[in-house]
Short mmCIF file of C-alpha atoms and ligand atoms in Angstrom, two decimals:
data_model
loop_
_atom_site.label_atom_id
_atom_site.label_comp_id
_atom_site.label_asym_id
_atom_site.label_seq_id
_atom_site.Cartn_x
_atom_site.Cartn_y
_atom_site.Cartn_z
CA MET A 1 65.31 32.37 31.41
CA ARG A 2 66.15 36.09 30.19
CA ARG A 3 68.22 36.73 27.23
CA TYR A 4 69.15 40.05 25.75
CA PHE A 5 69.35 40.45 21.95
CA ALA A 6 71.40 43.44 20.97
CA PRO A 7 70.97 45.45 17.67
CA SER A 8 72.90 43.36 15.16
CA GLY A 9 75.38 43.94 12.40
CA PRO A 10 74.65 42.21 9.09
CA LEU A 11 73.51 38.40 9.17
CA ARG A 12 75.89 36.40 6.88
CA GLY A 13 76.09 32.63 6.05
CA THR A 14 74.46 29.26 5.26
CA LEU A 15 72.46 26.94 7.37
CA ARG A 16 69.56 24.32 7.64
CA ALA A 17 66.55 25.09 9.73
CA PRO A 18 65.80 22.26 12.09
CA GLY A 19 63.44 19.43 10.87
CA ASP A 20 59.86 20.34 9.93
CA LYS A 21 57.81 19.96 13.13
CA SER A 22 54.30 19.33 11.45
CA LEU A 23 56.04 16.55 9.35
CA SER A 24 57.91 15.05 12.25
CA HIS A 25 54.69 14.65 14.35
CA ARG A 26 53.20 12.92 11.37
CA ALA A 27 56.37 10.84 10.71
CA ALA A 28 56.09 9.52 14.28
CA LEU A 29 52.32 8.82 14.02
CA PHE A 30 52.23 7.15 10.50
CA GLY A 31 55.49 5.44 11.36
CA ALA A 32 53.68 3.85 14.22
CA MET A 33 50.65 3.12 12.18
CA SER A 34 52.66 1.24 9.58
CA ASP A 35 53.20 -2.56 9.59
CA ASP A 36 56.91 -2.52 8.42
CA PRO A 37 59.54 -0.40 9.95
CA VAL A 38 59.82 3.24 8.81
CA ARG A 39 63.15 4.80 8.69
CA VAL A 40 63.14 8.59 9.31
CA THR A 41 65.83 11.07 8.74
CA GLY A 42 65.82 14.80 9.53
CA TYR A 43 63.33 14.19 12.67
CA LEU A 44 63.14 17.32 14.64
CA ASP A 45 64.84 16.93 18.11
CA ALA A 46 62.62 19.30 20.11
CA ALA A 47 60.24 19.13 23.07
CA ASP A 48 57.07 18.98 20.99
CA THR A 49 58.21 16.20 18.64
CA ARG A 50 59.90 14.22 21.57
CA SER A 51 56.24 14.07 23.00
CA SER A 52 55.10 12.47 19.72
CA LEU A 53 57.83 9.78 20.14
CA ASN A 54 56.98 9.15 23.64
CA ALA A 55 53.25 8.87 22.66
CA VAL A 56 53.77 6.29 19.92
CA ARG A 57 56.12 4.38 22.29
CA ALA A 58 53.23 4.41 24.92
CA CYS A 59 50.94 2.91 22.16
CA GLY A 60 53.33 0.01 21.40
CA ALA A 61 55.76 1.42 19.01
CA LEU A 62 59.47 0.69 19.04
CA VAL A 63 61.61 3.70 18.32
CA GLU A 64 65.43 3.46 17.76
CA GLU A 65 67.54 6.53 17.27
CA SER A 66 70.79 5.55 15.43
CA ALA A 67 72.09 9.28 15.11
CA PRO A 68 70.51 12.72 15.80
CA GLY A 69 67.23 12.88 13.84
CA THR A 70 67.70 9.52 12.32
CA LEU A 71 65.08 6.89 13.62
CA THR A 72 63.64 3.50 12.87
CA ILE A 73 60.00 3.28 13.88
CA ARG A 74 58.56 -0.15 14.41
CA GLY A 75 54.91 0.34 14.92
CA PRO A 76 52.14 -1.76 16.54
CA GLY A 77 50.24 -1.01 13.03
CA LEU A 78 47.04 0.61 12.10
CA ARG A 79 44.93 -1.48 14.45
CA ASN A 80 47.06 -2.57 17.23
CA ALA A 81 47.62 0.53 19.41
CA LEU A 82 48.08 -0.39 23.24
CA PRO A 83 46.05 1.31 25.67
CA ALA A 84 48.06 4.37 27.25
CA ASP A 85 47.99 7.53 29.15
CA ILE A 86 49.45 10.03 26.69
CA ASP A 87 51.28 13.28 27.92
CA VAL A 88 51.40 15.53 24.92
CA GLY A 89 53.43 18.07 26.80
CA ASN A 90 52.96 21.45 24.80
CA ALA A 91 52.05 19.90 21.47
CA GLY A 92 48.81 20.93 20.12
CA THR A 93 49.34 19.07 16.84
CA LEU A 94 49.84 15.77 18.58
CA MET A 95 46.88 16.36 20.81
CA ARG A 96 44.61 16.96 17.78
CA LEU A 97 45.96 14.20 15.52
CA ILE A 98 46.29 11.18 17.75
CA PRO A 99 42.70 10.88 18.62
CA GLY A 100 42.13 10.14 14.84
CA TRP A 101 44.21 7.04 15.24
CA LEU A 102 43.00 5.82 18.48
CA ALA A 103 39.20 6.53 18.12
CA GLY A 104 38.87 3.53 15.68
CA GLN A 105 40.73 0.97 17.61
CA GLY A 106 38.40 -1.98 18.31
CA ALA A 107 39.05 -1.79 22.13
CA GLY A 108 41.06 0.07 24.65
CA VAL A 109 41.14 3.45 26.51
CA TRP A 110 43.47 6.29 26.07
CA THR A 111 43.73 9.47 28.34
CA VAL A 112 45.44 12.23 26.87
CA ASP A 113 46.83 15.31 28.87
CA GLY A 114 49.42 18.16 28.54
CA ASP A 115 50.74 21.22 30.13
CA ASP A 116 48.91 24.23 31.28
CA SER A 117 48.78 25.87 27.95
CA ILE A 118 47.39 22.63 26.30
CA ARG A 119 44.63 22.43 29.06
CA ARG A 120 43.31 25.92 27.65
CA ARG A 121 43.19 24.62 24.04
CA PRO A 122 40.01 23.31 22.68
CA VAL A 123 39.55 19.62 21.50
CA ASP A 124 35.97 19.80 20.55
CA ARG A 125 37.02 20.67 17.06
CA VAL A 126 38.26 17.12 16.59
CA ALA A 127 36.02 15.55 19.22
CA ASN A 128 32.91 16.65 17.35
CA PRO A 129 33.58 15.04 13.86
CA LEU A 130 35.03 12.01 15.61
CA ARG A 131 31.72 11.63 17.59
CA GLU A 132 29.76 11.80 14.23
CA MET A 133 31.80 8.87 13.03
CA GLY A 134 30.85 6.90 16.17
CA ALA A 135 33.67 7.64 18.60
CA HIS A 136 33.46 7.70 22.22
CA ILE A 137 35.32 10.66 23.65
CA ASP A 138 35.01 12.26 27.05
CA ALA A 139 36.51 15.65 27.51
CA ARG A 140 36.66 18.10 30.53
CA ASP A 141 33.74 20.49 30.07
CA GLU A 142 32.95 18.65 26.87
CA ARG A 143 35.64 20.46 24.98
CA LEU A 144 38.99 20.60 26.92
CA PRO A 145 41.99 18.38 27.96
CA PRO A 146 42.45 16.12 29.75
CA PHE A 147 40.14 13.75 27.72
CA THR A 148 39.44 10.06 27.17
CA VAL A 149 39.18 8.11 23.99
CA HIS A 150 37.54 4.72 24.16
CA GLY A 151 38.05 2.55 21.05
CA ALA A 152 35.03 1.96 18.96
CA SER A 153 33.79 0.99 15.37
CA LEU A 154 33.69 4.20 13.25
CA HIS A 155 31.78 4.76 10.03
CA GLY A 156 32.77 7.36 7.22
CA ILE A 157 31.15 10.79 7.14
CA GLU A 158 31.25 13.76 5.01
CA TYR A 159 32.59 16.66 7.33
CA THR A 160 32.91 20.49 6.28
CA LEU A 161 35.55 22.03 8.30
CA PRO A 162 34.13 24.99 10.16
CA VAL A 163 37.65 26.62 10.11
CA ALA A 164 40.46 25.79 7.74
CA SER A 165 42.63 23.55 9.94
CA GLY A 166 45.40 21.33 8.95
CA GLN A 167 45.16 19.54 12.30
CA VAL A 168 41.40 18.91 12.19
CA LYS A 169 41.41 17.77 8.58
CA SER A 170 44.28 15.29 9.42
CA CYS A 171 42.63 13.81 12.48
CA VAL A 172 39.39 13.25 10.52
CA LEU A 173 41.36 11.65 7.74
CA MET A 174 43.24 9.43 10.13
CA ALA A 175 39.97 8.07 11.43
CA GLY A 176 38.68 7.48 7.98
CA LEU A 177 41.55 4.90 7.73
CA LEU A 178 39.73 2.87 10.16
CA ALA A 179 36.09 3.62 9.42
CA GLU A 180 33.47 1.62 7.43
CA GLY A 181 32.70 3.50 4.11
CA PRO A 182 34.44 6.59 2.56
CA THR A 183 35.26 9.75 4.80
CA THR A 184 35.16 13.06 2.88
CA VAL A 185 36.61 16.33 4.50
CA ILE A 186 35.63 19.73 2.80
CA GLU A 187 37.88 22.42 3.32
CA PRO A 188 36.89 26.14 3.02
CA VAL A 189 40.01 27.06 2.03
CA PRO A 190 43.46 25.07 1.48
CA SER A 191 45.48 24.39 4.66
CA ARG A 192 48.94 22.41 5.06
CA ASP A 193 48.56 19.18 3.14
CA HIS A 194 51.21 17.03 4.74
CA THR A 195 48.83 14.35 5.70
CA GLU A 196 47.44 13.86 2.27
CA ARG A 197 50.89 13.71 0.86
CA LEU A 198 51.88 11.07 3.39
CA LEU A 199 48.87 8.94 3.02
CA ALA A 200 49.40 9.11 -0.85
CA ARG A 201 52.92 7.93 -0.22
CA SER A 202 51.71 5.28 2.00
CA GLY A 203 49.68 3.51 -0.54
CA ALA A 204 46.33 4.82 1.13
CA ARG A 205 43.41 5.28 -1.20
CA ILE A 206 43.07 9.09 -1.07
CA THR A 207 41.64 11.49 -3.62
CA ARG A 208 41.08 15.20 -3.88
CA ASP A 209 38.24 16.84 -6.10
CA GLY A 210 38.32 20.50 -5.81
CA ASP A 211 38.01 21.15 -2.00
CA ARG A 212 36.87 17.64 -1.23
CA ILE A 213 39.37 15.06 0.14
CA THR A 214 38.26 11.44 0.51
CA VAL A 215 39.89 8.28 2.00
CA THR A 216 38.55 4.87 2.58
CA SER A 217 39.35 2.09 5.08
CA GLN A 218 42.73 0.69 4.81
CA ASP A 219 44.21 -2.66 5.73
CA GLU A 220 47.78 -1.38 6.17
CA LEU A 221 50.10 1.55 5.49
CA GLU A 222 53.46 1.19 3.97
CA LEU A 223 55.58 4.40 4.43
CA GLY A 224 58.97 3.00 3.71
CA SER A 225 61.63 5.63 4.38
CA LEU A 226 61.06 9.40 4.88
CA HIS A 227 63.36 12.43 4.82
CA ILE A 228 62.02 15.40 6.76
CA PRO A 229 63.26 18.62 5.26
CA GLY A 230 63.93 21.92 7.35
CA ASP A 231 60.77 23.73 8.82
CA PRO A 232 59.65 26.85 6.92
CA SER A 233 58.09 28.06 10.05
CA SER A 234 61.35 28.08 12.02
CA ALA A 235 63.33 29.30 8.88
CA ALA A 236 60.92 32.21 8.98
CA PHE A 237 62.53 33.72 11.98
CA LEU A 238 65.91 33.82 10.32
CA ILE A 239 64.46 34.87 7.02
CA ALA A 240 62.72 37.89 8.82
CA ALA A 241 66.02 38.82 10.62
CA ALA A 242 67.91 38.81 7.33
CA ILE A 243 65.23 40.97 5.70
CA LEU A 244 65.15 43.45 8.55
CA VAL A 245 68.75 43.88 9.57
CA ARG A 246 70.50 46.07 6.80
CA GLY A 247 73.33 44.50 4.82
CA SER A 248 72.30 40.79 5.57
CA ARG A 249 72.47 38.02 3.05
CA ILE A 250 71.69 34.31 4.26
CA VAL A 251 71.19 31.17 2.57
CA ILE A 252 68.82 28.56 3.94
CA GLY A 253 69.32 25.01 2.57
CA ASP A 254 67.04 21.95 2.60
CA MET A 255 63.95 23.66 3.45
CA ASN A 256 60.54 22.42 2.99
CA ALA A 257 59.14 24.28 -0.17
CA ASN A 258 55.44 22.88 0.04
CA TRP A 259 53.30 25.59 -1.09
CA THR A 260 50.77 25.18 1.71
CA ARG A 261 53.67 26.12 4.25
CA THR A 262 55.38 29.07 2.31
CA GLY A 263 52.58 31.81 2.60
CA PHE A 264 54.95 33.95 4.68
CA ILE A 265 57.53 34.05 2.09
CA ARG A 266 55.06 35.18 -0.61
CA ILE A 267 53.81 37.82 1.87
CA ALA A 268 57.27 39.09 2.48
CA GLU A 269 57.98 39.10 -1.18
CA ARG A 270 54.87 41.20 -1.66
CA MET A 271 56.15 43.59 0.87
CA GLY A 272 59.35 44.06 -1.17
CA ALA A 273 61.80 41.48 0.57
CA VAL A 274 64.24 39.67 -1.76
CA VAL A 275 63.77 36.01 -1.40
CA ILE A 276 65.17 33.88 -3.98
CA GLY A 277 64.38 30.05 -4.19
CA ASP A 278 62.60 27.43 -5.89
CA LEU A 279 59.25 27.49 -3.95
CA GLU A 280 56.64 24.99 -5.15
CA PRO A 281 53.90 26.97 -7.26
CA PRO A 282 50.45 26.61 -5.55
CA ARG A 283 48.83 23.38 -6.41
CA PRO A 284 45.19 23.59 -5.00
CA GLY A 285 43.19 20.50 -5.79
CA GLU A 286 46.17 18.14 -6.27
CA ILE A 287 47.75 15.61 -3.92
CA VAL A 288 51.47 15.42 -4.63
CA PRO A 289 53.07 12.61 -2.74
CA GLU A 290 56.46 14.27 -2.28
CA GLU A 291 57.43 17.13 -0.18
CA PRO A 292 59.46 19.46 -2.39
CA VAL A 293 62.77 20.86 -0.99
CA CYS A 294 64.54 24.18 -1.79
CA GLU A 295 67.47 26.36 -1.16
CA LEU A 296 66.46 30.05 -0.10
CA ASP A 297 68.73 33.08 -0.70
CA VAL A 298 67.49 36.03 1.46
CA ALA A 299 68.81 39.66 1.45
CA SER A 300 67.73 42.77 3.37
CA GLY A 301 65.75 45.57 1.74
CA PRO A 302 63.09 48.17 2.24
CA LEU A 303 59.50 47.16 2.91
CA VAL A 304 56.02 48.33 1.93
CA ALA A 305 52.86 47.58 3.86
CA THR A 306 50.51 44.78 2.68
CA GLU A 307 47.02 43.35 3.41
CA VAL A 308 46.59 39.64 4.44
CA ASN A 309 43.16 38.14 4.03
CA ALA A 310 41.43 35.05 5.25
CA ASP A 311 42.42 32.76 2.40
CA GLU A 312 46.09 33.32 2.84
CA VAL A 313 45.95 32.99 6.72
CA PRO A 314 46.11 29.10 6.76
CA LEU A 315 49.28 29.14 4.65
CA ALA A 316 51.16 31.41 6.93
CA ILE A 317 49.22 30.92 10.20
CA ASP A 318 52.31 30.30 12.45
CA GLU A 319 54.37 33.10 10.76
CA LEU A 320 51.84 35.94 11.03
CA PRO A 321 53.57 37.32 14.24
CA LEU A 322 56.48 37.80 11.97
CA VAL A 323 54.11 39.64 9.43
CA ALA A 324 53.50 42.02 12.27
CA LEU A 325 57.14 42.52 12.92
CA LEU A 326 57.84 43.30 9.13
CA GLY A 327 55.00 45.64 9.32
CA CYS A 328 56.68 47.81 11.92
CA TYR A 329 59.50 48.38 9.46
CA ALA A 330 57.29 48.88 6.41
CA GLU A 331 55.97 51.98 4.84
CA GLY A 332 52.25 52.28 5.38
CA GLU A 333 49.61 50.12 7.18
CA THR A 334 49.85 46.38 7.22
CA VAL A 335 46.65 44.62 7.90
CA VAL A 336 45.74 40.96 8.82
CA ARG A 337 42.32 39.82 8.65
CA GLY A 338 40.38 36.53 9.08
CA ALA A 339 43.05 35.24 11.65
CA GLU A 340 40.92 34.63 14.74
CA GLU A 341 42.39 31.17 14.77
CA LEU A 342 45.48 32.85 16.25
CA ARG A 343 43.66 33.37 19.49
CA LEU A 344 43.61 29.69 20.21
CA LYS A 345 47.44 29.01 19.69
CA GLU A 346 49.99 28.31 22.51
CA THR A 347 48.69 31.76 23.67
CA ASP A 348 46.30 34.25 22.30
CA ARG A 349 48.70 35.32 19.56
CA ILE A 350 46.76 38.43 18.55
CA ALA A 351 46.69 39.84 22.10
CA ALA A 352 50.42 38.68 22.90
CA VAL A 353 51.92 39.94 19.68
CA VAL A 354 50.11 43.22 19.87
CA ASP A 355 50.94 43.79 23.54
CA GLY A 356 54.49 42.52 22.99
CA LEU A 357 55.49 44.52 19.95
CA ARG A 358 53.66 47.76 21.38
CA GLY A 359 55.93 47.46 24.56
CA LEU A 360 58.87 47.62 22.05
CA GLY A 361 57.57 50.76 20.37
CA ALA A 362 55.25 49.48 17.64
CA ASP A 363 52.10 51.39 16.34
CA ILE A 364 49.98 48.48 16.32
CA GLU A 365 46.29 47.59 17.41
CA ALA A 366 44.44 44.29 17.87
CA THR A 367 41.20 43.59 15.90
CA PRO A 368 38.77 40.78 16.64
CA ASP A 369 40.25 38.77 13.73
CA GLY A 370 43.84 40.19 13.36
CA PHE A 371 45.93 43.17 13.71
CA ALA A 372 46.83 46.48 11.98
CA VAL A 373 50.32 47.97 12.31
CA ARG A 374 51.69 51.17 10.92
CA GLY A 375 55.41 51.45 10.06
CA ASN A 376 57.07 54.03 12.22
CA GLY A 377 60.61 53.68 11.28
CA GLY A 378 61.20 50.52 13.22
CA LEU A 379 61.32 49.32 16.95
CA ARG A 380 62.98 51.13 19.87
CA GLY A 381 63.43 47.99 21.95
CA GLY A 382 62.63 46.93 25.57
CA THR A 383 61.34 43.83 27.27
CA ILE A 384 58.98 41.21 25.75
CA PRO A 385 57.64 38.20 27.68
CA SER A 386 57.48 34.94 25.74
CA LEU A 387 54.37 33.87 27.85
CA GLY A 388 55.76 30.28 27.53
CA ASP A 389 55.05 30.46 23.64
CA HIS A 390 58.07 29.46 21.40
CA ARG A 391 57.03 31.77 18.60
CA LEU A 392 56.85 34.73 20.85
CA ALA A 393 60.16 34.20 22.29
CA MET A 394 61.75 33.93 18.78
CA LEU A 395 59.77 36.89 17.58
CA GLY A 396 61.33 39.02 20.52
CA ALA A 397 64.84 37.77 19.45
CA VAL A 398 64.35 38.94 16.03
CA ALA A 399 62.94 42.22 16.92
CA GLY A 400 65.94 42.75 19.18
CA LEU A 401 68.30 42.16 16.33
CA ALA A 402 66.30 44.86 14.20
CA SER A 403 65.74 47.30 17.11
CA GLY A 404 67.43 50.57 18.04
CA GLU A 405 68.31 49.68 21.61
CA GLY A 406 68.00 45.75 21.78
CA VAL A 407 65.26 43.60 23.33
CA GLU A 408 65.26 41.32 26.33
CA VAL A 409 63.06 38.27 26.16
CA ASP A 410 61.72 36.95 29.35
CA GLY A 411 61.24 33.25 28.85
CA MET A 412 63.64 32.38 26.10
CA GLU A 413 63.49 28.72 26.96
CA ALA A 414 60.05 28.52 25.31
CA ALA A 415 61.94 28.18 22.00
CA GLU A 416 62.85 24.60 22.99
CA VAL A 417 59.45 23.46 21.94
CA SER A 418 60.25 23.76 18.06
CA TYR A 419 63.76 25.22 17.73
CA PRO A 420 66.30 24.21 20.53
CA THR A 421 69.27 25.43 18.40
CA PHE A 422 67.77 28.82 17.59
CA GLU A 423 70.17 31.03 19.54
CA ARG A 424 73.09 29.08 18.34
CA ASP A 425 72.14 29.33 14.69
CA LEU A 426 71.43 32.98 15.10
CA SER A 427 74.83 33.48 16.53
CA THR A 428 76.60 31.73 13.67
CA LEU A 429 74.92 34.03 11.04
CA ILE A 430 76.06 36.98 13.29
CA ASP A 431 79.49 36.38 14.04
C1 S3P B 1 49.56 22.34 12.30
C2 S3P B 1 48.48 23.13 11.87
C3 S3P B 1 48.03 24.50 12.38
C4 S3P B 1 49.45 25.00 12.95
C5 S3P B 1 50.12 24.15 13.83
C6 S3P B 1 50.61 22.85 13.09
C7 S3P B 1 49.67 21.07 11.72
O1 S3P B 1 47.15 24.43 13.37
O2 S3P B 1 49.12 26.23 13.53
O3 S3P B 1 51.37 24.91 14.24
O4 S3P B 1 50.77 20.42 11.86
O5 S3P B 1 48.70 20.38 11.16
P1 S3P B 1 45.54 24.54 12.90
O6 S3P B 1 45.38 23.31 12.32
O7 S3P B 1 44.85 24.64 14.11
O8 S3P B 1 45.43 25.71 12.09
#
């Protein structure tokens, strides 16, 4: 599906971004792992998070939807997942988290597969620590989907993450709930911490000591009810549009303000953007059971270049394509380093962003672990392919609003994966 995004007049208005995708995946999984029913509000209705609901249904959960985004999940509980064939669709987070629950089931076999993009994404990063814990996992070429998980008895391990990854950390901690003895994950730099917060809320024994997070075996989880605030990664596209299109002023309500998810806003502020809101201050070394919520007030303004280094990367990982776009409009050279993980996302997001934005007139080059972009007065426009990647499709749309001649996005339907109402939301801000 091709869509043209014309240069836009000021964006104005108030809205809520769709439910947080990372939290929605976890709500489905932890809901299914709980003994008592879990009521969820604000659940993201998008392709990726529907895959998670279907996966937990396949494993024996009952999911009732009483209103859009309002669900009751009645799980099979921590130890009673039914054997199933699981189709994760395009959802990398589901693919990397669910083995953590399944590997420690006493018995049963689960196959996990997904779309063409998923089949290119490695699972060895979760299979390796799970195997160390005693799991039986057979993957294609040892490291790619489809793969099979055979339920086994697990034992706790101490695992140092080779790269900072919220997905891998979550998978190992989930397996730790079913393992004998303590399981400790050591992270090189902080990454998103939703799993730790949810486990603390669910009554699990979880502690954090500096960069070491430890869980122990659990009889049951008790999540109760959960509200999922708006997704800062989806809101980031609207925020970037409001920063770039002259005269804009928008307000985003009910947004997740968790400090491990708002790195992009801190980077944008450093570049000179005016973003006012009650973001959670960095709290490394703590486990806070709640997800904080904020209202953000964003206005357009001139930008200066910045440098983003490895320790900041996990806190803005999905928004780095937007840092490249802001860099096109900033004075000076914006450099992102330590972001080689971008090459393993839905597409190789270093190559795709660099090629895509260059095709629209950007002065940008790829490096092995990131990119460098020199502000050259903004983008001309043209055509950008989404390559089936939701975040590239939305990047192209925002580039179009801020461009001189407009941008055609080839493959706009990819936005369905995380933000199905993206175009509608944009148009309410433009009209
Ligand atoms: C996610 C973690 C990140 C992120 C992904 C969602 C999560 O991946 O890019 O979109 O919900 O845990 P990595 O853990 O691979 O960095």
